[in-house]
Coordinates of C-alpha atoms in Angstrom, one line a residue:
X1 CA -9.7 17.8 7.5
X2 CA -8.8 16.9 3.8
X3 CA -6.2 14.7 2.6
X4 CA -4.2 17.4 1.2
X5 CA -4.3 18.8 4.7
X6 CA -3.9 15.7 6.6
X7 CA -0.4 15.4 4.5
X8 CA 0.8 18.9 5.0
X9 CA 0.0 18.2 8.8
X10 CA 2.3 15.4 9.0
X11 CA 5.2 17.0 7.6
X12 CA 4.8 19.6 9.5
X13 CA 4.5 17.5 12.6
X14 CA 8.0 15.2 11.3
X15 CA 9.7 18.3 11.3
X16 CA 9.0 21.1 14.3
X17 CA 8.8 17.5 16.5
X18 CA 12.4 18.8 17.2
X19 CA 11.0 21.8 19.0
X20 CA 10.2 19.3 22.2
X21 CA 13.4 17.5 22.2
X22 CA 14.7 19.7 25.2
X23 CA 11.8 18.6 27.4
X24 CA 12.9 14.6 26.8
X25 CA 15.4 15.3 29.8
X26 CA 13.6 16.2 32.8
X27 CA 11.0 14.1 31.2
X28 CA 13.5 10.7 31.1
X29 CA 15.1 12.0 34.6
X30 CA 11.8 11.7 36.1
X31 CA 11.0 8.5 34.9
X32 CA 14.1 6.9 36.1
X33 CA 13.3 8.8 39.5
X34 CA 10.1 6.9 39.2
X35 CA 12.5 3.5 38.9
X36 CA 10.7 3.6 34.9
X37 CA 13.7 3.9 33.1
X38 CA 17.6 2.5 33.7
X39 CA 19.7 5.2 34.7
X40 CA 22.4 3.3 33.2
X41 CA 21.1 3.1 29.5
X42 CA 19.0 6.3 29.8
X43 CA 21.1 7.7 26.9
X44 CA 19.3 5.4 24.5
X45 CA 16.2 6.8 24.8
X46 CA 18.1 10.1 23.4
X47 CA 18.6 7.7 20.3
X48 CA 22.5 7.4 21.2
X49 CA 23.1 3.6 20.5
X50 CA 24.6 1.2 23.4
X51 CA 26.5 -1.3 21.2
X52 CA 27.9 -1.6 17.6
X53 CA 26.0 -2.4 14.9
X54 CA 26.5 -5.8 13.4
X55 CA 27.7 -6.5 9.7
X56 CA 24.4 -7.7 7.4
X57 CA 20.9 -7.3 7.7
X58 CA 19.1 -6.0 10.8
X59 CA 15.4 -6.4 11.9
X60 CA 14.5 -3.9 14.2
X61 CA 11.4 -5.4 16.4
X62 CA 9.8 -2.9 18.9
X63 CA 7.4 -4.4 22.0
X64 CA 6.1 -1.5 24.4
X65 CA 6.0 -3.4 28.1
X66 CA 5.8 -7.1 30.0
X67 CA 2.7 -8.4 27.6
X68 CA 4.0 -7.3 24.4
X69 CA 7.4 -8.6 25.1
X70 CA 6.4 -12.1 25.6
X71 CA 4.2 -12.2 22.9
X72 CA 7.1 -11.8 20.3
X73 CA 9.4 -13.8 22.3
X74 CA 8.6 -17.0 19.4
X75 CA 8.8 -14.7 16.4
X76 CA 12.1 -13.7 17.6
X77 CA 13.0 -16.9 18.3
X78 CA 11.6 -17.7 15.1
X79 CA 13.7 -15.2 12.9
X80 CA 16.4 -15.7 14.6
X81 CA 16.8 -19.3 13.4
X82 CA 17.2 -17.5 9.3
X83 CA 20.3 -15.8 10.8
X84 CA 19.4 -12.6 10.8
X85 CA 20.1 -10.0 13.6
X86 CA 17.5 -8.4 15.6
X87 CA 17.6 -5.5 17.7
X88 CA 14.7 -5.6 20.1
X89 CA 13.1 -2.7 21.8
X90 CA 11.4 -2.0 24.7
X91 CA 10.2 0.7 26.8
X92 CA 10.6 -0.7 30.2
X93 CA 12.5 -1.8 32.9
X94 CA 10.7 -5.1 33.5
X95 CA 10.3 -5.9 29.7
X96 CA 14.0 -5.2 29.4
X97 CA 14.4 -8.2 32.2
X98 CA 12.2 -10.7 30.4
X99 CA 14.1 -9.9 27.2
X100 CA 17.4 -10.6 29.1
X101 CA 16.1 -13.9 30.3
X102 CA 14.1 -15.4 27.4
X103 CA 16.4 -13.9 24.6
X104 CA 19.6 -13.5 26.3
X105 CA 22.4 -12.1 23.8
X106 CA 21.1 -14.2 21.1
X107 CA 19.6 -10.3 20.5
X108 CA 20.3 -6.8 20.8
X109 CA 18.4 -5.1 23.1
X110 CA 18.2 -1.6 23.7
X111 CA 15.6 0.8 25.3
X112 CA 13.4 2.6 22.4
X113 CA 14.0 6.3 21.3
X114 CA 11.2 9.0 22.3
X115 CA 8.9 9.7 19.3
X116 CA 10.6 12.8 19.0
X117 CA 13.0 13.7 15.8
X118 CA 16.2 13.8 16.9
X119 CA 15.9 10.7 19.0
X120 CA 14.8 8.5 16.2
X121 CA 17.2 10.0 13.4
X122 CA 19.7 9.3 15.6
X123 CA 18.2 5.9 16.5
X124 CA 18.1 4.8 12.5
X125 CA 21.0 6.5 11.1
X126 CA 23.1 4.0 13.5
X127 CA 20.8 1.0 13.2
X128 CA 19.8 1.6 9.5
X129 CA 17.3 -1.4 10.1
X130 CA 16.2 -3.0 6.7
X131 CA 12.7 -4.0 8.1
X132 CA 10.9 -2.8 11.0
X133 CA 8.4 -5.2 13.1
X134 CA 5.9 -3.3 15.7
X135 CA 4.0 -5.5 18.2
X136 CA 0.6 -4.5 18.7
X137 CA -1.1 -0.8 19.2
X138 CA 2.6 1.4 19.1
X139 CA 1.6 3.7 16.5
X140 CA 4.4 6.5 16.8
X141 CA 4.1 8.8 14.2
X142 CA 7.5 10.0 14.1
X143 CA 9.1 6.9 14.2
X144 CA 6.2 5.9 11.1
X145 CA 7.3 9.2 9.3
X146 CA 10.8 8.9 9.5
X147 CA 10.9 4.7 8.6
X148 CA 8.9 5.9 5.8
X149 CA 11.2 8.6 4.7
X150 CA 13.7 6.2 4.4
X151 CA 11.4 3.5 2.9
X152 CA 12.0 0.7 5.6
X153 CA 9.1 -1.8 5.0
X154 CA 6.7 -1.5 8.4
X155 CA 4.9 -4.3 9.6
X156 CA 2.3 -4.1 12.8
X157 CA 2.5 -7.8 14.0
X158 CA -0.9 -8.9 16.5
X159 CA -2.4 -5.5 16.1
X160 CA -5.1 -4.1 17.3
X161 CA -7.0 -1.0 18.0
X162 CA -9.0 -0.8 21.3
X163 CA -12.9 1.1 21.3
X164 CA -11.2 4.0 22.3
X165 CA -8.0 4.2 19.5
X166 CA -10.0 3.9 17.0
X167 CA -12.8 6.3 18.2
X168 CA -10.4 8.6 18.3
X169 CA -8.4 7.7 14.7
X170 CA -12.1 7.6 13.3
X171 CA -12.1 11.5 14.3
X172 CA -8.6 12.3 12.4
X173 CA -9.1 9.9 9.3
X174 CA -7.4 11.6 6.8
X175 CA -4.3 12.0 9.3
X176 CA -4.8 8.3 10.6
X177 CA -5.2 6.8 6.1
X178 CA -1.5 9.4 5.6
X179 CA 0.4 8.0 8.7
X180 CA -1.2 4.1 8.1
X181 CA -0.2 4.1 4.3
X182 CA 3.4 3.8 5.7
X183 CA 2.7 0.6 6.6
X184 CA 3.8 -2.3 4.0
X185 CA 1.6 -4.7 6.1
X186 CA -0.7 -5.4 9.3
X187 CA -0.9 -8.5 10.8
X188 CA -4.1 -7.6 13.2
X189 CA -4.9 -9.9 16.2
X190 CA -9.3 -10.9 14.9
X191 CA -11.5 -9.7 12.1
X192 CA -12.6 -6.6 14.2
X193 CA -9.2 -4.9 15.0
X194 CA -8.3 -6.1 10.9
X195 CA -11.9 -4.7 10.1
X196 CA -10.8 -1.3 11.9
X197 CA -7.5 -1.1 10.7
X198 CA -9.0 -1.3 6.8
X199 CA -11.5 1.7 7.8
X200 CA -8.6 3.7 8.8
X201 CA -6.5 3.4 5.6
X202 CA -3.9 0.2 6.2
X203 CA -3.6 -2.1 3.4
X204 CA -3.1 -5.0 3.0
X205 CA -4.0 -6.2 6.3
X206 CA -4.7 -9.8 7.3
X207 CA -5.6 -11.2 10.2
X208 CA -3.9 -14.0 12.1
X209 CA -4.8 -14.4 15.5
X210 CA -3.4 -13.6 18.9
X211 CA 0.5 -14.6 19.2
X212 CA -0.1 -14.2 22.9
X213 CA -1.7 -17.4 22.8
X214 CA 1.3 -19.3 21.0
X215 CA 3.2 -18.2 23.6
X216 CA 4.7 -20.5 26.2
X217 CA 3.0 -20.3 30.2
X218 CA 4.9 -18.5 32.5
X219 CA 7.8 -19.9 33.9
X220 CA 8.5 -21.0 37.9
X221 CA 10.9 -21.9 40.0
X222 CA 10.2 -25.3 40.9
X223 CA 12.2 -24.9 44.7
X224 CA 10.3 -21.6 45.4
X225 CA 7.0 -23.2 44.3
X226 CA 7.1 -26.0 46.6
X227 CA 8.5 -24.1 49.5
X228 CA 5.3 -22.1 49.2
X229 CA 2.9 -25.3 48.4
X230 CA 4.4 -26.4 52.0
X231 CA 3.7 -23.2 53.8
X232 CA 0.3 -22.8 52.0
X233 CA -0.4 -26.9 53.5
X234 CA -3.5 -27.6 51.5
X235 CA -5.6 -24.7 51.9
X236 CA -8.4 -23.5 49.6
X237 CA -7.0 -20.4 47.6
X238 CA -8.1 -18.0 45.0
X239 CA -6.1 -15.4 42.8
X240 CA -6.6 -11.7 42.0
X241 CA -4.1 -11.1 39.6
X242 CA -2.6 -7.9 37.4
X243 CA -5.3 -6.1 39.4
X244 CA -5.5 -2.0 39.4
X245 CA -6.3 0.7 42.0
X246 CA -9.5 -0.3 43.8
X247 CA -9.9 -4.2 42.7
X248 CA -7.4 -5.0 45.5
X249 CA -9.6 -3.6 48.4
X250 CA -12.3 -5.5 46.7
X251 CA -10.6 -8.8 46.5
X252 CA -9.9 -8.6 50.5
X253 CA -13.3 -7.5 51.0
X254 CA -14.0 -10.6 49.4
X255 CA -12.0 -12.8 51.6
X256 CA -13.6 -11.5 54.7
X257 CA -16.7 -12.7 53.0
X258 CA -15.7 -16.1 52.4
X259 CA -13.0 -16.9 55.3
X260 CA -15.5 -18.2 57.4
X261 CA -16.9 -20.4 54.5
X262 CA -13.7 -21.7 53.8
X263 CA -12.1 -22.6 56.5
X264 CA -8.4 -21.2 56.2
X265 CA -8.9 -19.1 53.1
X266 CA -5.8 -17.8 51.7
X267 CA -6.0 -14.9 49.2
X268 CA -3.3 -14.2 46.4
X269 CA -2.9 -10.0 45.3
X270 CA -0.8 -9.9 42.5
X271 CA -0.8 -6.0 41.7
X272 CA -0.3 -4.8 37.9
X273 CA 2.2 -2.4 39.3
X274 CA 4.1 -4.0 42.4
X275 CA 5.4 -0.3 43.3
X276 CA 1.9 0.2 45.1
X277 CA 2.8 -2.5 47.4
X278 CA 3.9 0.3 50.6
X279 CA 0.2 1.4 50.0
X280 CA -1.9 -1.8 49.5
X281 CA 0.0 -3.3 52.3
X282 CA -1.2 -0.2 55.0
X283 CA -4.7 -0.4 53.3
X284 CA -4.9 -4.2 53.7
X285 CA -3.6 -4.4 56.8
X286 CA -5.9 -1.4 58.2
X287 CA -9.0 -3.8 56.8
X288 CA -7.8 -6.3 60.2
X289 CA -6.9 -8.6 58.0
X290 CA -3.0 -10.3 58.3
X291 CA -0.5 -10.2 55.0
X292 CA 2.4 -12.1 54.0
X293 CA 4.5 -9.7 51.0
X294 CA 6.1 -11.8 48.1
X295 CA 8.9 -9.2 47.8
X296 CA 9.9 -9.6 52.0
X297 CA 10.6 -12.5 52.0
X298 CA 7.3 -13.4 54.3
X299 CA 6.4 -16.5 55.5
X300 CA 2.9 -17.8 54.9
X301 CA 1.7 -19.3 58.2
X302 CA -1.8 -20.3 59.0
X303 CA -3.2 -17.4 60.1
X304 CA -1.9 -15.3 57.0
X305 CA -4.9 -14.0 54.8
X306 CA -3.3 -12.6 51.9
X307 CA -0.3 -13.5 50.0
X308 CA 0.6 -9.8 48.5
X309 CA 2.5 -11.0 45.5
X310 CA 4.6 -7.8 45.2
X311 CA 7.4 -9.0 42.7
X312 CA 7.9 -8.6 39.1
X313 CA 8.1 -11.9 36.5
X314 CA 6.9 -14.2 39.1
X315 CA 3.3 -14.6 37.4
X316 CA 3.8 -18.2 36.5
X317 CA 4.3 -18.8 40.3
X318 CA 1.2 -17.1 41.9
X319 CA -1.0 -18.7 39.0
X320 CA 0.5 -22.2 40.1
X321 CA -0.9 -22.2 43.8
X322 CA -4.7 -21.6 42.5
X323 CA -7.1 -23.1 40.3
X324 CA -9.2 -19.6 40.3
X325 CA -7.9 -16.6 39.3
X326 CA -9.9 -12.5 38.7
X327 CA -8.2 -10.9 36.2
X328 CA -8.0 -7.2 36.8
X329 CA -8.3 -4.1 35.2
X330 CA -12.0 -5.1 34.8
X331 CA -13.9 -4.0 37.2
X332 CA -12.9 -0.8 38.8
X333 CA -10.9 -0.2 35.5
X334 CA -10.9 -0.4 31.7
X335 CA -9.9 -2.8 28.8
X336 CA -9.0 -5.6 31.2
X337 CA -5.9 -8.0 30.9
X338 CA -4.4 -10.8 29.5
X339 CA -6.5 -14.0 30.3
X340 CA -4.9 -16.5 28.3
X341 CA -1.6 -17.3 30.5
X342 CA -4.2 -18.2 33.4
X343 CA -6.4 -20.1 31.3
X344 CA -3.4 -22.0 29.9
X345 CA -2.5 -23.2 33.4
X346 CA -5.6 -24.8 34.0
X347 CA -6.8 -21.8 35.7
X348 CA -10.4 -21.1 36.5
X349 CA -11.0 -17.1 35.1
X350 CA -12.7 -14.6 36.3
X351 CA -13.0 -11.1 35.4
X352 CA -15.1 -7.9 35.4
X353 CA -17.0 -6.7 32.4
X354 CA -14.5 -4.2 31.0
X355 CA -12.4 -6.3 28.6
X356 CA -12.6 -4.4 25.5
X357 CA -9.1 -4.9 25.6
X358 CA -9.1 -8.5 25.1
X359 CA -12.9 -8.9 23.4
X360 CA -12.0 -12.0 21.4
X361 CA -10.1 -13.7 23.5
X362 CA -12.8 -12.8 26.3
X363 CA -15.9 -13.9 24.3
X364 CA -14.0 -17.7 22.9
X365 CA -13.3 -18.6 27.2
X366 CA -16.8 -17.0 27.4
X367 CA -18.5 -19.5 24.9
X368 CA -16.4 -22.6 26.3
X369 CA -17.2 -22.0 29.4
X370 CA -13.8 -21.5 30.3
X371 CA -14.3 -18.2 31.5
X372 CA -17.1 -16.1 33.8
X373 CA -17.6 -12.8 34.3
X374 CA -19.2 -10.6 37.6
X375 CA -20.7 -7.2 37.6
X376 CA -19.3 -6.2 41.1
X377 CA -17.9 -7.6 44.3
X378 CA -20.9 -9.4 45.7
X379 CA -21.2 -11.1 42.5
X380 CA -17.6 -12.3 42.5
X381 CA -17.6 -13.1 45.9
X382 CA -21.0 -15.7 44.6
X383 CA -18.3 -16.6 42.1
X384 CA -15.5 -17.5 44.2
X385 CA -17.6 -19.1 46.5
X386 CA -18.9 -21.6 44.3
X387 CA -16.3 -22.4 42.3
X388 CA -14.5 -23.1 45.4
X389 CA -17.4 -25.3 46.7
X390 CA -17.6 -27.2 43.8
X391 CA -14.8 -29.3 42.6
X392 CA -16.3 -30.7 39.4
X393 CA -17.6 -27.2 38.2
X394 CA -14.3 -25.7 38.6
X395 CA -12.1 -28.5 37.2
X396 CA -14.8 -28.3 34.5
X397 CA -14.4 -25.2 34.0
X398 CA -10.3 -25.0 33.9
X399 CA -10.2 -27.9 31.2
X400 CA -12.5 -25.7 29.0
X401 CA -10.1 -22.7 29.1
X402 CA -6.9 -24.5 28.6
X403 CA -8.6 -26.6 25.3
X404 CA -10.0 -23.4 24.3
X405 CA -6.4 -21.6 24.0
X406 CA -5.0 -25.1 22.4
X407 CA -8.0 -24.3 19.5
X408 CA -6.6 -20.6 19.5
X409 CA -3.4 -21.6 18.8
X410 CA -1.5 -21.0 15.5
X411 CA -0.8 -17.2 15.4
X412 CA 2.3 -17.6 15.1
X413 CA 2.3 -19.4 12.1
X414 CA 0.4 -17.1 10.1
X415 CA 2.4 -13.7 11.2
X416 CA 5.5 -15.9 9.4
X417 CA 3.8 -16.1 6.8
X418 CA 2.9 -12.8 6.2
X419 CA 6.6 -11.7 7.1
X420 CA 7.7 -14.0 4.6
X421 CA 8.1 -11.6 1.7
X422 CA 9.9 -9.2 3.9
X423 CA 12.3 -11.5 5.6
X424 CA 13.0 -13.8 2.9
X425 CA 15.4 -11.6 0.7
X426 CA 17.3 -10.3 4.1
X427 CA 18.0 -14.3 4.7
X428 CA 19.4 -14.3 1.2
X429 CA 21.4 -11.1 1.6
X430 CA 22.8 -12.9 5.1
X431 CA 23.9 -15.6 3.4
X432 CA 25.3 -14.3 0.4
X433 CA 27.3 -11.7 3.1
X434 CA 28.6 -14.8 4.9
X435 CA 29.6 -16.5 1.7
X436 CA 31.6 -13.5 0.4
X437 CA 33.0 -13.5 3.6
X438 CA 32.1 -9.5 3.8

């Protein structure tokens, strides 16, 4: 496809996007049947705004989900202390909650519009944000188009383009150069995503680093963390954590290999998506093997094999009552998952070969020795085994991955500066506002 034709696509795409907007209701009413969306708030997804918006410059920062969400949490926190407003979106229930509780109403959050025309008209004419900030891989080519129709400066903050994104951009790179050139700036998380990113058209791009890894570790509740250290008494444990369909069967297939090993073994399941739960619990249990669920209420006695952590935003517990954790989505799925929260709580990791996803931050726990990772069960069982036989090797081992992330650090320091141009005349138009009193 030419240039000239990759353009005439777009605009033909900005505009007869309204042709789908009837479909966003059963689509959003499904979703909220699906407990995806807030039935309260669905009405911003339609683009129809749930609060005012506030007098002076406004920032509009979008994060997709949980991991996204957290990442930005500092640059938000960051911005905020210039005095400008934000207006934070998300597409999720969950990501909502952790914006509620890191964020609070220092922000205004609301649930991001479909990329669909109407929606996001209606979405910026209310808003009229002066700068838009996009976490990550949430390239939305309506909402690109339309920001770029009304020349709002776009900045992609810790982006980056998985094997498969950019296999499949590669394929449409005249479409991918006309929708990237929108962009005023990408902030990409390593040298390969800001390598890929070039290829495809963005300029200028620089690279900064992962903000993920300037973020703080999960938080606990101290009271519920040492009700369960009591309950737990001392035993050996091991962690298989945001794991996906398939890597839970094989993390209690793994405890029956090891419970007679380890004398009263205790396995943590954290599930990516606890609404699984009903079914891991029947499969588990089918396997003769007994389960305490995080989300009951269960007490953890000593004949309890697996603790099914079932619950949302409770990470920062289950990581805190293991030195070893598998990280999912790695070995009976793709791309992998986030490994540096474990890491930073001088966590052993683990993890299947499929971490595309995470590459750099894979390959720098890799090269410390911070980080191992197994080809199937039986290997991982081998793993777990003698990481939990050998108390120097693993205490070895979970130094190395928390220095390593200390050495990562800095991220967030170099997206500021990057933003700087961008948010440096909207802190002078905030100020010159308040003077005037207007």
């Amino acid at each position: 496809m030419s240039e000239r034709w990759a353009r005439a696509f777009l605009t033909a795409y900005r505009f007869a996007g309204a042709a789908a907007y009837p479909l966003i209701g059963p689509y959003v009413a499904w979703r909220t049947s699906q407990g995806k969306e807030d039935r309260s708030r669905s009405r911003e997804r339609y683009g129809v705004a749930g609060r005012p918006r506030p007098e002076g410059p406004v920032i509009w920062i979008h994060a997709a989900s949980v991991g996204e969400t957290i990442a930005v949490v500092p640059l938000v926190q960051s911005i905020l202390d210039y005095g400008v407003n934000i207006v934070l979106t998300t597409g999720t229930v969950t990501s909502a909650q952790v914006a509620d509780e890191r964020l609070g109403d220092r922000i205004i959050h609301q649930y991001v519009p479909l990329d669909l025309k109407p929606a996001v008209s209606r979405f910026l004419d209310h808003w009229r944000p002066d700068l838009a900030i996009i976490a990550e891989s949430e390239i939305w080519p309506m909402t690109i188009l339309e920001l770029g129709a009304r020349r709002v400066p776009q900045v992609l903050v810790n982006g980056r383009l998985s094997d498969r994104s950019f296999k499949s951009w590669k394929k449409r790179a005249n479409i991918a150069e006309a929708l990237f050139e929108n962009l005023a700036h990408v902030v990409a998380q390593s040298d390969v995503d800001g390598e890929r990113f070039r290829a495809l058209g963005a300029r200028p791009v620089t690279v900064s680093g992962n903000l993920k890894v300037d973020t703080l570790p999960p938080p606990v509740d101290e009271r519920t963390l040492a009700t369960l250290k009591r309950q737990i008494a001392g035993r050996p444990t091991w962690a298989a954590i945001s794991t996906h369909d398939g890597e839970e069967v094989v993390a209690a297939e793994v405890h029956a290999m090891l419970y007679k090993r380890h004398h009263g073994l205790l396995t943590i399941i954290v599930p990516r998506h606890p609404d699984r739960a009903e079914a891991l619990a029947a499969q588990i249990s089918g396997m003769g093997l007994k389960l305490a669920r995080r989300s009951k209420g269960d007490r953890i006695t000593a004949d309890t094999d697996i603790l099914l952590g079932d619950t949302i935003g409770e990470m920062g517990l289950y990581l805190r009552l293991t030195e070893i954790a598998f990280v999912g989505r790695s070995l009976t799925s793709e791309g992998g998952q986030n490994p540096l929260e474990p890491a930073m709580l001088d966590t052993a990791v683990l993890a299947g070969r499929n971490v595309q996803n995470f590459r750099e931050a894979y390959q720098r726990l890799l090269d410390s020795g911070g980080a191992k990772l197994v080809r199937d069960r039986d290997m991982l069982a081998g793993a777990v085994n003698f990481l939990l036989s050998n108390e120097v090797a693993r205490h070895e081992m979970m130094a190395a991955g928390a220095a390593t992330v200390d050495q990562m650090r800095g991220a967030l320091a170099h997206t500021l500066k990057s933003l700087e141009p961008y948010i440096q005349p909207l802190v002078v138009k905030s100020r010159l506002k308040g003077a005037d009193g207007r």
